[in-house]
PDB file of C-alpha atoms (C1' of nucleotides) in Angstrom:
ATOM      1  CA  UNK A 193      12.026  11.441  10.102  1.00 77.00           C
ATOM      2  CA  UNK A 194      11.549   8.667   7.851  1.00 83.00           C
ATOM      3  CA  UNK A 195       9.536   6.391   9.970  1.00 83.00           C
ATOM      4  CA  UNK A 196       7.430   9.131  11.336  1.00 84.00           C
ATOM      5  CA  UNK A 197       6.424   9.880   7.834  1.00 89.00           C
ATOM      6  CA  UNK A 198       6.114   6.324   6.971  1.00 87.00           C
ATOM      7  CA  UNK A 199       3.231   6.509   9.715  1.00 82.00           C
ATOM      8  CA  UNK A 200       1.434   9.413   8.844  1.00 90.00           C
ATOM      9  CA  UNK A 201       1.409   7.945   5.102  1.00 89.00           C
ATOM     10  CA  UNK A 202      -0.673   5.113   6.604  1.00 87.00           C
ATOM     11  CA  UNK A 203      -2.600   7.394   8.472  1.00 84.00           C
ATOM     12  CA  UNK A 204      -3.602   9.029   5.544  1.00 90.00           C
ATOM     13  CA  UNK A 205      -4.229   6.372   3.164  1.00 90.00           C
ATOM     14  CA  UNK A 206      -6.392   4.828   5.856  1.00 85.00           C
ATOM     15  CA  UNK A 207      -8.238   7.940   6.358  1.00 87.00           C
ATOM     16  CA  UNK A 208      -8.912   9.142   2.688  1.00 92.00           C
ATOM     17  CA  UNK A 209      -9.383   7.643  -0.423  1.00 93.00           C
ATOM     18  CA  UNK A 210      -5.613   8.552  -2.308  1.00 94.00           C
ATOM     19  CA  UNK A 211      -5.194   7.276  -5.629  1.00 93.00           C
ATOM     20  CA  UNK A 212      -2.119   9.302  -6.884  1.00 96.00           C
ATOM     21  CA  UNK A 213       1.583   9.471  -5.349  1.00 95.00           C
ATOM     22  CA  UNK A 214       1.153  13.607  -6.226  1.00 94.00           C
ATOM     23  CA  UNK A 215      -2.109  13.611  -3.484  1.00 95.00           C
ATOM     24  CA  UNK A 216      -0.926  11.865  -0.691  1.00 96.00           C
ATOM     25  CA  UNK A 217       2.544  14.041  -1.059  1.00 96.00           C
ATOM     26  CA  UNK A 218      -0.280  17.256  -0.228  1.00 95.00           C
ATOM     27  CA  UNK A 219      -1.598  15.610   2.423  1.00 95.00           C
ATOM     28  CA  UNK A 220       2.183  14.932   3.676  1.00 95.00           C
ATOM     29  CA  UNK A 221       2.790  18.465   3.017  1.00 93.00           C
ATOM     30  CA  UNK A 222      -0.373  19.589   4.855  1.00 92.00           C
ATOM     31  CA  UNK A 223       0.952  17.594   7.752  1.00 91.00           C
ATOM     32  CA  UNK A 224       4.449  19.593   7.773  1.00 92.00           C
ATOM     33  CA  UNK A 225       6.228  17.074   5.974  1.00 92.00           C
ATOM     34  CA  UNK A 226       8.260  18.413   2.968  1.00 92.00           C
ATOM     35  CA  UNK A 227       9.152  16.080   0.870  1.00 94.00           C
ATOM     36  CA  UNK A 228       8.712  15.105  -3.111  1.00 95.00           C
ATOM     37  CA  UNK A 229       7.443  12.511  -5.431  1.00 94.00           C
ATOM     38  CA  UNK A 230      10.458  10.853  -5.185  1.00 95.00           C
ATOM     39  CA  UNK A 231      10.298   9.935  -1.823  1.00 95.00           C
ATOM     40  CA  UNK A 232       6.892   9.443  -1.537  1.00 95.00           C
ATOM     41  CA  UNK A 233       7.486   6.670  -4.104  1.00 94.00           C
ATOM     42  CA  UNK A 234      10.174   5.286  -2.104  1.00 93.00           C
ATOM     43  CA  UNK A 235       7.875   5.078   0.774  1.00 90.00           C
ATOM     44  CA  UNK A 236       5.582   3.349  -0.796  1.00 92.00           C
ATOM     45  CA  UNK A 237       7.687   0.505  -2.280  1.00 91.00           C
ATOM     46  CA  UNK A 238       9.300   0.363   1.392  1.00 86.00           C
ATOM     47  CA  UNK A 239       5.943   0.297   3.158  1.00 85.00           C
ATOM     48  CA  UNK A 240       4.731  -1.914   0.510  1.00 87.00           C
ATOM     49  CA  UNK A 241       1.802  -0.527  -0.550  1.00 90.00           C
ATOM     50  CA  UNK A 242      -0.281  -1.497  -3.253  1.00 92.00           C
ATOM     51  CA  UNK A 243      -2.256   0.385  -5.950  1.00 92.00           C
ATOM     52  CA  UNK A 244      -5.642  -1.396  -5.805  1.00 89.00           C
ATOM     53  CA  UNK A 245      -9.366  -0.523  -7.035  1.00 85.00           C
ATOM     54  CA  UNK A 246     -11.829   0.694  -4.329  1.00 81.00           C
ATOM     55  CA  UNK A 247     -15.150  -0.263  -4.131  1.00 73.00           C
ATOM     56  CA  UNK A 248     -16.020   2.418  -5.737  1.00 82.00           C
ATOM     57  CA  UNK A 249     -13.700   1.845  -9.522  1.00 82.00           C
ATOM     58  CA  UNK A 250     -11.241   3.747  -8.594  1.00 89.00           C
ATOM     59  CA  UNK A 251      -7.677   3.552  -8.090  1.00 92.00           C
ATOM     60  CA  UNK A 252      -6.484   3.773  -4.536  1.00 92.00           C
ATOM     61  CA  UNK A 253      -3.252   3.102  -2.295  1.00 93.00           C
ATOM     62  CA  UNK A 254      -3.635   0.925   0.699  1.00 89.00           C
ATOM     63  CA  UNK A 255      -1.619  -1.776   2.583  1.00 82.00           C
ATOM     64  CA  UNK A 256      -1.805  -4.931   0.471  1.00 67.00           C
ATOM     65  CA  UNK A 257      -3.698  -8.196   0.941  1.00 43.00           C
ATOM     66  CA  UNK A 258      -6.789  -8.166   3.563  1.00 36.00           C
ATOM     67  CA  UNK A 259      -9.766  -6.656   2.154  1.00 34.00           C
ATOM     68  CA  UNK A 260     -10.474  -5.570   6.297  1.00 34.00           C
ATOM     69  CA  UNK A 261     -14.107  -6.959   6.054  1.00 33.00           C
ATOM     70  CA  UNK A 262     -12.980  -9.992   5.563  1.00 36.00           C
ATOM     71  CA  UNK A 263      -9.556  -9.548   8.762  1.00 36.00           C
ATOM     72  CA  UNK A 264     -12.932  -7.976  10.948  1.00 33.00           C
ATOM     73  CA  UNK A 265     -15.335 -11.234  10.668  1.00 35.00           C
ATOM     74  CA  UNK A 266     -12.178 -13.387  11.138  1.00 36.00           C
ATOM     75  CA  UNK A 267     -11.481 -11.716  13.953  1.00 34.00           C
ATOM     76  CA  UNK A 268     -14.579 -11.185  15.442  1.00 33.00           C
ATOM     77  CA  UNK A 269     -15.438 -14.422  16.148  1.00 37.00           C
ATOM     78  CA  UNK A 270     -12.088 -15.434  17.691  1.00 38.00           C
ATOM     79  CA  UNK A 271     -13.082 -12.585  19.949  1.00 36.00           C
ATOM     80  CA  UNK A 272     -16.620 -13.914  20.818  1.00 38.00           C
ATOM     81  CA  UNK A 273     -14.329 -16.902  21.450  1.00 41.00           C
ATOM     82  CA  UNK A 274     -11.789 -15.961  23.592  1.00 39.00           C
ATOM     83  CA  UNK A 275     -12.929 -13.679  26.202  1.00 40.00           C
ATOM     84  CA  UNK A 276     -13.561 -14.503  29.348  1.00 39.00           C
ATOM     85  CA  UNK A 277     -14.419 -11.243  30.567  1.00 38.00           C
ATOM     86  CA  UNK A 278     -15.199  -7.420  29.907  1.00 36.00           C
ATOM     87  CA  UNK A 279     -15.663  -5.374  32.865  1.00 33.00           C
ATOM     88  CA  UNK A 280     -15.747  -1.542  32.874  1.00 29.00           C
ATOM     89  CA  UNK A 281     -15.475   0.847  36.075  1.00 29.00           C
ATOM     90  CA  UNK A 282     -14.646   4.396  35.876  1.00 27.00           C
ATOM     91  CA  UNK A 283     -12.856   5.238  32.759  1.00 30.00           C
ATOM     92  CA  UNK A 284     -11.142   1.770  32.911  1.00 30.00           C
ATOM     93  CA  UNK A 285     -11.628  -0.941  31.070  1.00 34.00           C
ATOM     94  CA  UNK A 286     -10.764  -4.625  31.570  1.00 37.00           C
ATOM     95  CA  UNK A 287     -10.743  -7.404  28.860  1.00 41.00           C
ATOM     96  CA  UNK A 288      -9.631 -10.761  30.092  1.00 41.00           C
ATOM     97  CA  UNK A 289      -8.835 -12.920  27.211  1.00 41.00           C
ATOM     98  CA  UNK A 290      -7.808 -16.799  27.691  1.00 41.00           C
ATOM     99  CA  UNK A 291      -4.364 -17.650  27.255  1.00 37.00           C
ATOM    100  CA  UNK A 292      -2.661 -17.267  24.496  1.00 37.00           C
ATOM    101  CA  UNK A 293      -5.410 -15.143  23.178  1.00 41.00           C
ATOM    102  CA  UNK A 294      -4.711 -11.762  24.109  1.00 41.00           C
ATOM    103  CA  UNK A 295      -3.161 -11.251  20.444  1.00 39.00           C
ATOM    104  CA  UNK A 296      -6.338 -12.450  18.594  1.00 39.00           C
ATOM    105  CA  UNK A 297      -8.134 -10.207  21.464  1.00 42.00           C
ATOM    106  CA  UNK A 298      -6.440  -7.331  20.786  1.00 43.00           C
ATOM    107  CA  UNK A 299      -7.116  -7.311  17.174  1.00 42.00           C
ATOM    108  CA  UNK A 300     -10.309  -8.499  17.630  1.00 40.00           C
ATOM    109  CA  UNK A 301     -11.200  -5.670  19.678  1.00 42.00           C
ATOM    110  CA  UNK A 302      -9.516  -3.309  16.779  1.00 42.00           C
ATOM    111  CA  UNK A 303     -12.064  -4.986  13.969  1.00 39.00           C
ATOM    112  CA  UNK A 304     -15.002  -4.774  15.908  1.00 38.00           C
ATOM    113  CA  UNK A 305     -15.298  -1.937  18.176  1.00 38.00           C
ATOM    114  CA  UNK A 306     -12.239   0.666  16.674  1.00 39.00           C
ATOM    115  CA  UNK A 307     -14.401   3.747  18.128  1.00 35.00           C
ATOM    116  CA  UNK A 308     -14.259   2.223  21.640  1.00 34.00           C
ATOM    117  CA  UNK A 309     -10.497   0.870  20.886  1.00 37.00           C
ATOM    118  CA  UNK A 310      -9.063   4.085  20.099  1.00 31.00           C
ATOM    119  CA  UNK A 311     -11.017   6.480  18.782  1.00 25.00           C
ATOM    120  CA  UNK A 312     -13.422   8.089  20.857  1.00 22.00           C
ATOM    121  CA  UNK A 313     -11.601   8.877  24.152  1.00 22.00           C
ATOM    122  CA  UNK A 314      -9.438  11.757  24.865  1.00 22.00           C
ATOM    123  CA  UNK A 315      -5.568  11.590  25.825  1.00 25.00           C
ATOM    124  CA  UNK A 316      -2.971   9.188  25.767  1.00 26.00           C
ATOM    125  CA  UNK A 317      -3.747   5.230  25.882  1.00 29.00           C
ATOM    126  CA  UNK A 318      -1.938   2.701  27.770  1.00 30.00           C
ATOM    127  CA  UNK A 319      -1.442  -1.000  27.640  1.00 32.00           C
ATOM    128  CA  UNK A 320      -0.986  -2.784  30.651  1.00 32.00           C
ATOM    129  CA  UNK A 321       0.100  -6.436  30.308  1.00 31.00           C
ATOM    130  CA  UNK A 322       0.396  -8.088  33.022  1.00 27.00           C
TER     131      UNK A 322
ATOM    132  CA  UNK B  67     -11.155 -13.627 -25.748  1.00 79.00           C
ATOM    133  CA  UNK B  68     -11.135 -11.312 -22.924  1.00 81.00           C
ATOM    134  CA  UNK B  69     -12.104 -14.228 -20.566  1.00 83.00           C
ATOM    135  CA  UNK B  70      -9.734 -16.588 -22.147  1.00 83.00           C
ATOM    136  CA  UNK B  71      -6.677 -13.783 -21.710  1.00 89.00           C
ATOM    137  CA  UNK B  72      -7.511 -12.881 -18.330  1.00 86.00           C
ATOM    138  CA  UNK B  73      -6.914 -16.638 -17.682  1.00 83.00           C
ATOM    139  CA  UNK B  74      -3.239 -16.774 -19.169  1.00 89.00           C
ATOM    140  CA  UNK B  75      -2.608 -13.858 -17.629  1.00 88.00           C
ATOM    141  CA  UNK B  76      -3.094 -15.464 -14.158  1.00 85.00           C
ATOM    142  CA  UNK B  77      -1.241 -18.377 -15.197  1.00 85.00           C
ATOM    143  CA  UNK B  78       1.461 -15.643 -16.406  1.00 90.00           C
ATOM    144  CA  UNK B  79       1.905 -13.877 -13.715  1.00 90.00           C
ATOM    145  CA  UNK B  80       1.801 -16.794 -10.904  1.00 85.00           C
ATOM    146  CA  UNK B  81       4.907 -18.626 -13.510  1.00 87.00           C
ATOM    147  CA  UNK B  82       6.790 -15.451 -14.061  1.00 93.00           C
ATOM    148  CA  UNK B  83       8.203 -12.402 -12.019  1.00 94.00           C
ATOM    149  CA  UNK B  84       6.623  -9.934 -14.306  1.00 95.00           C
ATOM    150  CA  UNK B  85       7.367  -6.451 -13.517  1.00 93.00           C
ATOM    151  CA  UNK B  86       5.537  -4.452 -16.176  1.00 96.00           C
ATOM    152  CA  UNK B  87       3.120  -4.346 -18.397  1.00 96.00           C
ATOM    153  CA  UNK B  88       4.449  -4.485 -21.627  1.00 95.00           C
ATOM    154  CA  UNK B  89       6.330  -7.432 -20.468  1.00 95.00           C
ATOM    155  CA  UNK B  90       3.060  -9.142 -19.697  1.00 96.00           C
ATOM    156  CA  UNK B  91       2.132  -8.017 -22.723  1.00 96.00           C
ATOM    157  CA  UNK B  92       5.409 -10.061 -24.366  1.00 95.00           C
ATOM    158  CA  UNK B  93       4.593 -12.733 -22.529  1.00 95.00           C
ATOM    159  CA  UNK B  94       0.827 -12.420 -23.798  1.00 95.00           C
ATOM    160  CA  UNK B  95       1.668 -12.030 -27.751  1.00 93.00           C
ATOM    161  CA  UNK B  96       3.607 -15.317 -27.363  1.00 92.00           C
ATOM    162  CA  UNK B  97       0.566 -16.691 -26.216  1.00 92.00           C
ATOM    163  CA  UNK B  98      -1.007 -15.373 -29.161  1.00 92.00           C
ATOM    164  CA  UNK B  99      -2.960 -13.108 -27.855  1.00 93.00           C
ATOM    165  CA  UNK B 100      -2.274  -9.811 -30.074  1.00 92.00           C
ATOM    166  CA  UNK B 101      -3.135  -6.966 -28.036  1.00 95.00           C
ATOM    167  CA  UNK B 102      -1.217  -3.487 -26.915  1.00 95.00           C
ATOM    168  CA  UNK B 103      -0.549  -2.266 -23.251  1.00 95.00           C
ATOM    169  CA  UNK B 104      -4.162  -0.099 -23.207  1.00 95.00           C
ATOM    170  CA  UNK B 105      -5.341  -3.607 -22.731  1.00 95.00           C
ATOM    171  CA  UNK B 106      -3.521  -5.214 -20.766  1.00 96.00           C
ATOM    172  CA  UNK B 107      -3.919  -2.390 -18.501  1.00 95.00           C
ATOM    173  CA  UNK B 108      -7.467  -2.525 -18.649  1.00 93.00           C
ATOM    174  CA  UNK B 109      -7.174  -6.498 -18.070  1.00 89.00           C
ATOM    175  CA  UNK B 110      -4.998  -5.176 -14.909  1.00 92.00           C
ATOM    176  CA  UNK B 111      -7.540  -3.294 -13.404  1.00 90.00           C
ATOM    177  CA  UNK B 112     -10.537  -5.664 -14.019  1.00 86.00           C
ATOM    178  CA  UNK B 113      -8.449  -8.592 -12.265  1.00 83.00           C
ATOM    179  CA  UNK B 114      -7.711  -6.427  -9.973  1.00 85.00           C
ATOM    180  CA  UNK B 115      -3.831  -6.947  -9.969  1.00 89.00           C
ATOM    181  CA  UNK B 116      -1.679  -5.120  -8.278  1.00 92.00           C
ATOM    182  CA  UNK B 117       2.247  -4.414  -8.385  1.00 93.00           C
ATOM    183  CA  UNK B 118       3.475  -5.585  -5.246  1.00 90.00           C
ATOM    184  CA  UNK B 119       7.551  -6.362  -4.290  1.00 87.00           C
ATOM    185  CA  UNK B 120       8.716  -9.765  -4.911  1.00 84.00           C
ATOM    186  CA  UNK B 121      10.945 -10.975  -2.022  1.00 76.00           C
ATOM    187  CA  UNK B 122      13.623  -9.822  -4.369  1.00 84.00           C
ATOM    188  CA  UNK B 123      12.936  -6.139  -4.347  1.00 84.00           C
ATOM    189  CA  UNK B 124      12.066  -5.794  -7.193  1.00 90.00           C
ATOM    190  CA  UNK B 125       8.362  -4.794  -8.670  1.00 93.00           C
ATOM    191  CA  UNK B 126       6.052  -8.189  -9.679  1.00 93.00           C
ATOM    192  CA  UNK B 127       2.394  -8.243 -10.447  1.00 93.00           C
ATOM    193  CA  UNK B 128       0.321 -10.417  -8.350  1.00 89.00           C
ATOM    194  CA  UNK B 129      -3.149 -11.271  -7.232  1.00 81.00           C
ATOM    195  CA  UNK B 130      -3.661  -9.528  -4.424  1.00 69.00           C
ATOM    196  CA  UNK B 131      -3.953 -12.253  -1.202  1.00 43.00           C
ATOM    197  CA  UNK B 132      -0.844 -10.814   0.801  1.00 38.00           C
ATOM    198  CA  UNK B 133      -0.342 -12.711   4.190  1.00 33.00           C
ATOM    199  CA  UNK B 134       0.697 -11.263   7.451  1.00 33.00           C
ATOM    200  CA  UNK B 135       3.994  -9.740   6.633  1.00 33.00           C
ATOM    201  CA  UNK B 136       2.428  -7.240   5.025  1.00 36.00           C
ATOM    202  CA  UNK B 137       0.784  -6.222   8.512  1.00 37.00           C
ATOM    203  CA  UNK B 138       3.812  -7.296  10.377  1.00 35.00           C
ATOM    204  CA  UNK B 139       6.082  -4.250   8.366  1.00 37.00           C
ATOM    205  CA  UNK B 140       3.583  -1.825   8.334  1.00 37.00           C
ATOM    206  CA  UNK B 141       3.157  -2.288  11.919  1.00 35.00           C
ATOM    207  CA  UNK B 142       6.044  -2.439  13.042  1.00 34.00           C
ATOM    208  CA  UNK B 143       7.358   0.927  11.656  1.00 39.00           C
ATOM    209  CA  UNK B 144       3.933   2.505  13.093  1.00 40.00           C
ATOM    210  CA  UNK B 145       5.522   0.874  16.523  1.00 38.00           C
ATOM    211  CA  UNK B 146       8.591   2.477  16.012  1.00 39.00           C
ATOM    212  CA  UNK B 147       7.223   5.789  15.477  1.00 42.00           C
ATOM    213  CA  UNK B 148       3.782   6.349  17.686  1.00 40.00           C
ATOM    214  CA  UNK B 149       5.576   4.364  20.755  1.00 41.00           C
ATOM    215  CA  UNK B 150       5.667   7.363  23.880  1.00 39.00           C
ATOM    216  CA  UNK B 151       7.282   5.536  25.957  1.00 37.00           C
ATOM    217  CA  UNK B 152       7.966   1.516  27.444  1.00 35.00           C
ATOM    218  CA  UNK B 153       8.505   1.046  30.855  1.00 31.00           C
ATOM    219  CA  UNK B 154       8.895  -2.369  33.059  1.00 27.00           C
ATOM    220  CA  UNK B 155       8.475  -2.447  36.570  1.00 27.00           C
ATOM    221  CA  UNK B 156       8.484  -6.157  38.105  1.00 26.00           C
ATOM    222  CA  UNK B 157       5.957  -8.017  35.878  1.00 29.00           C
ATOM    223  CA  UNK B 158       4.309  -5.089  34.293  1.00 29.00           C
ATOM    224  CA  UNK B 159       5.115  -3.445  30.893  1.00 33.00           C
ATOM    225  CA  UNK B 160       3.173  -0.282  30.311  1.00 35.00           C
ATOM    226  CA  UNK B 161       4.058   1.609  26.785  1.00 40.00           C
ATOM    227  CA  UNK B 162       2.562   4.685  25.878  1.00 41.00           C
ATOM    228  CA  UNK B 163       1.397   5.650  22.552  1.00 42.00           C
ATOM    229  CA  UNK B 164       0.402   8.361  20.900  1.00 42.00           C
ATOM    230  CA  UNK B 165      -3.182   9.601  21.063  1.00 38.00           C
ATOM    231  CA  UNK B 166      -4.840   7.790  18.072  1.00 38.00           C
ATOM    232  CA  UNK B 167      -2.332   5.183  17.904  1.00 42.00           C
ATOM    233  CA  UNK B 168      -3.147   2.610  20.572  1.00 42.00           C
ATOM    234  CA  UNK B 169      -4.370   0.715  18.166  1.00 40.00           C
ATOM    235  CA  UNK B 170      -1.725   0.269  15.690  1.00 40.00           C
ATOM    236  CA  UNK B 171       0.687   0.083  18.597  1.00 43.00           C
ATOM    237  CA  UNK B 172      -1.372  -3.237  19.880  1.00 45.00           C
ATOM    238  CA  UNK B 173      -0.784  -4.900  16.540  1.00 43.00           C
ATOM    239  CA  UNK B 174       2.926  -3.460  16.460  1.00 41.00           C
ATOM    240  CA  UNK B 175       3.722  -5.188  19.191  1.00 43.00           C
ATOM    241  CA  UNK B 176       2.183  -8.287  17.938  1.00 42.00           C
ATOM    242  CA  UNK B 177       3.902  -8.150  14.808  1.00 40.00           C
ATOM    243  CA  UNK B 178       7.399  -7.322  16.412  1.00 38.00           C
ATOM    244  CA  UNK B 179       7.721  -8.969  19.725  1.00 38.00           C
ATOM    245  CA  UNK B 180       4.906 -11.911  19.836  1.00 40.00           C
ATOM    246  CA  UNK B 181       6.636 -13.965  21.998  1.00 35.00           C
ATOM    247  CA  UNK B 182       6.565 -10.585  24.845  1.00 34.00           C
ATOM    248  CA  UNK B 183       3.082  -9.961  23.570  1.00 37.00           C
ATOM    249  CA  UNK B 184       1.388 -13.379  24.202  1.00 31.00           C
ATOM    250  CA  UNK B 185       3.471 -15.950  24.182  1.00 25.00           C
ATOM    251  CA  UNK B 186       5.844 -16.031  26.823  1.00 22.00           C
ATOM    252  CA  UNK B 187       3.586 -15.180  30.315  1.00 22.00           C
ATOM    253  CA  UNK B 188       1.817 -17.606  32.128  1.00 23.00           C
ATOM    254  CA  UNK B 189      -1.611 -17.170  33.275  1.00 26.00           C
ATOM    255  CA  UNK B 190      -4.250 -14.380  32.017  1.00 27.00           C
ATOM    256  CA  UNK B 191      -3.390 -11.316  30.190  1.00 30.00           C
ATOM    257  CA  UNK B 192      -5.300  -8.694  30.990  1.00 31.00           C
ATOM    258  CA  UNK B 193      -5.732  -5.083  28.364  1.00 32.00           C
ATOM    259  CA  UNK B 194      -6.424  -1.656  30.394  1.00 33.00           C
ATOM    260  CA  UNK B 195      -7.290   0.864  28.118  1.00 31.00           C
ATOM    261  CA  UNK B 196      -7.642   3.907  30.066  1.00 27.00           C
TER     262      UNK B 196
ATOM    263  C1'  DC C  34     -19.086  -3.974 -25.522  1.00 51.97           C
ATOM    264  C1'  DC C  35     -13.870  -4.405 -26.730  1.00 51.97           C
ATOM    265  C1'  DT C  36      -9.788  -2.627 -28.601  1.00 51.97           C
ATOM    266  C1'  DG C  37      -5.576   0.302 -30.554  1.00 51.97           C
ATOM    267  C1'  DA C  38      -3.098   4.478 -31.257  1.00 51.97           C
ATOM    268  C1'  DA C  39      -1.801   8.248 -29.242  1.00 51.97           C
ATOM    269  C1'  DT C  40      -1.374  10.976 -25.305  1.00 51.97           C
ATOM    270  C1'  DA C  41      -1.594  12.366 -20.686  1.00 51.97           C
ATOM    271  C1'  DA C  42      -0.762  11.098 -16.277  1.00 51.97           C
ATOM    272  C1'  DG C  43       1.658   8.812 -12.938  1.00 51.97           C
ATOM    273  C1'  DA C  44       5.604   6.475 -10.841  1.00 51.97           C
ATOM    274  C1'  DA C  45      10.426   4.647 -10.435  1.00 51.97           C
ATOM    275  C1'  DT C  46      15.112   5.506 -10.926  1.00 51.97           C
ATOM    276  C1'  DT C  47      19.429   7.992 -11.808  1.00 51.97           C
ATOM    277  C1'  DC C  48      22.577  11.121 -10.441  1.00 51.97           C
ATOM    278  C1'  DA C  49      24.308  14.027  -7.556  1.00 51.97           C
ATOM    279  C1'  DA C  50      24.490  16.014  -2.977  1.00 51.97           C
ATOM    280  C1'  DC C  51      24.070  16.055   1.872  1.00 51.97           C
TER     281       DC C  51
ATOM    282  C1'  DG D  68      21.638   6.101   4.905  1.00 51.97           C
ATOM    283  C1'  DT D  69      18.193   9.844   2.915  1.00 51.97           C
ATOM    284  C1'  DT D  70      16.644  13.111  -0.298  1.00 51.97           C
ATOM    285  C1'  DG D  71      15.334  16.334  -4.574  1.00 51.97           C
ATOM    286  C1'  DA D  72      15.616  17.469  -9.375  1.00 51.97           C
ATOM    287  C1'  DA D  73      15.367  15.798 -13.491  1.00 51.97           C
ATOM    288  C1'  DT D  74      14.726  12.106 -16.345  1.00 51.97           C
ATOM    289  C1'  DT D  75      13.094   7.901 -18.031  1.00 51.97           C
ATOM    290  C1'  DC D  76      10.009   4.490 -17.727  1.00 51.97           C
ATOM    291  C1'  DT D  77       5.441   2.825 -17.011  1.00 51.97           C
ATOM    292  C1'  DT D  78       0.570   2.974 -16.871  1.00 51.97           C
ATOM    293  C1'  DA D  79      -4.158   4.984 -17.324  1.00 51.97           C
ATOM    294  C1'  DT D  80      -7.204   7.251 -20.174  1.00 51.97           C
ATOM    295  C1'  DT D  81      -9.008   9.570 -24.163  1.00 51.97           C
ATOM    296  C1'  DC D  82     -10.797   9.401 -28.407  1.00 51.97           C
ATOM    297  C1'  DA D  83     -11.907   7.178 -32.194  1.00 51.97           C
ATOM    298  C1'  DG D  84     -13.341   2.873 -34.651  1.00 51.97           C
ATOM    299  C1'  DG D  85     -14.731  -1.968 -34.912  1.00 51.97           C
TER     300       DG D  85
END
DNA sequence: CCTGAATAAGAATTCAAC
DNA sequence: GTTGAATTCTTATTCAGG
């Protein structure tokens, strides 16, 4: 159960704006998971999250270091880089990266397109790698 | 002074393992700089510290420039919990994720088993997302 | 503005229990 | 090994005052 929480915590501090241990154990309890403080504080040190400001002044957990503006430009050019090429037909879509590259691509393509990554389409994803 | 404290407590904090504030706040009044903990956590929050794990275990302030392990741990416990399924059949792995997930599972598997991801195959690598 | 004193708010840990 | 309840410890903020 543990991991699957740890997940949804980084769900959620991805998806909102949580600045207090006693908010994101809501949301956990929102999403069925019934725990207290003193987890949720153990969760964080394990997950190793970091009380930082937002842009906006205020306190707010995320995942430490990268500011993701700064992960997204880095990453977008290694993608304008490395890919040889994107084809689409049907519902599928091919990215062939150069070697060594599909990493970088796949992160890449996470920075700079996430809606077409993984957000917009309906059902389960798969990776081929071939 | 605020400038000039700000300063020592960078050098501070890069020297020591400092854990909380009021030690930082020791450390500061041997400095001679004669302040109380309402300060230092205002210094905190302007210099945009954060309390991060030392590879001890135990809690440390620091600027906040993490690198890469960071990612790799919260990754790889969103790989161990979104991951469907992982299948091999002759030179093709296919692993299911969770809808919403892909994503996170792409760097999971970067952070946890580059060498499958990228490193080991010959050739091009190519990324279906269906 | 910048700060301290006091307080409120938040977070980590202890201690048991499972 | 994981957790909750209670506690202690730590940190942010409030409310003056300089």
């Amino acid at each position: 159960m543990k991991t699957r929480r740890h997940a949804k915590i980084l769900e959620l501090i991805k998806e909102y704006d949580i600045d207090t241990q006693d908010e994101l154990l809501r949301f956990l309890r929102e999403s069925g998971f019934d725990v207290t403080q003193a987890t949720v504080s153990r969760d964080i040190k394990e997950l190793r999250l970091v009380k930082t400001l937002s842009r906006t002044g205020k306190y707010k957990y995320s995942t430490g270091g990268d500011t993701g503006s700064n992960m997204s430009s880095k990453f977008y050019s290694l993608f304008a880089d490395s890919v040889v090429s994107v084809e689409a037909a049907q519902n599928i879509v091919v990215v062939k990266s150069m070697t060594g590259m599909a990493q970088a691509v796949c992160a890449a393509m996470d920075a700079a397109y996430p809606q077409h990554f993984v957000g917009t389409l309906a059902g389960e994803y798969t990776f081929f790698i071939v």
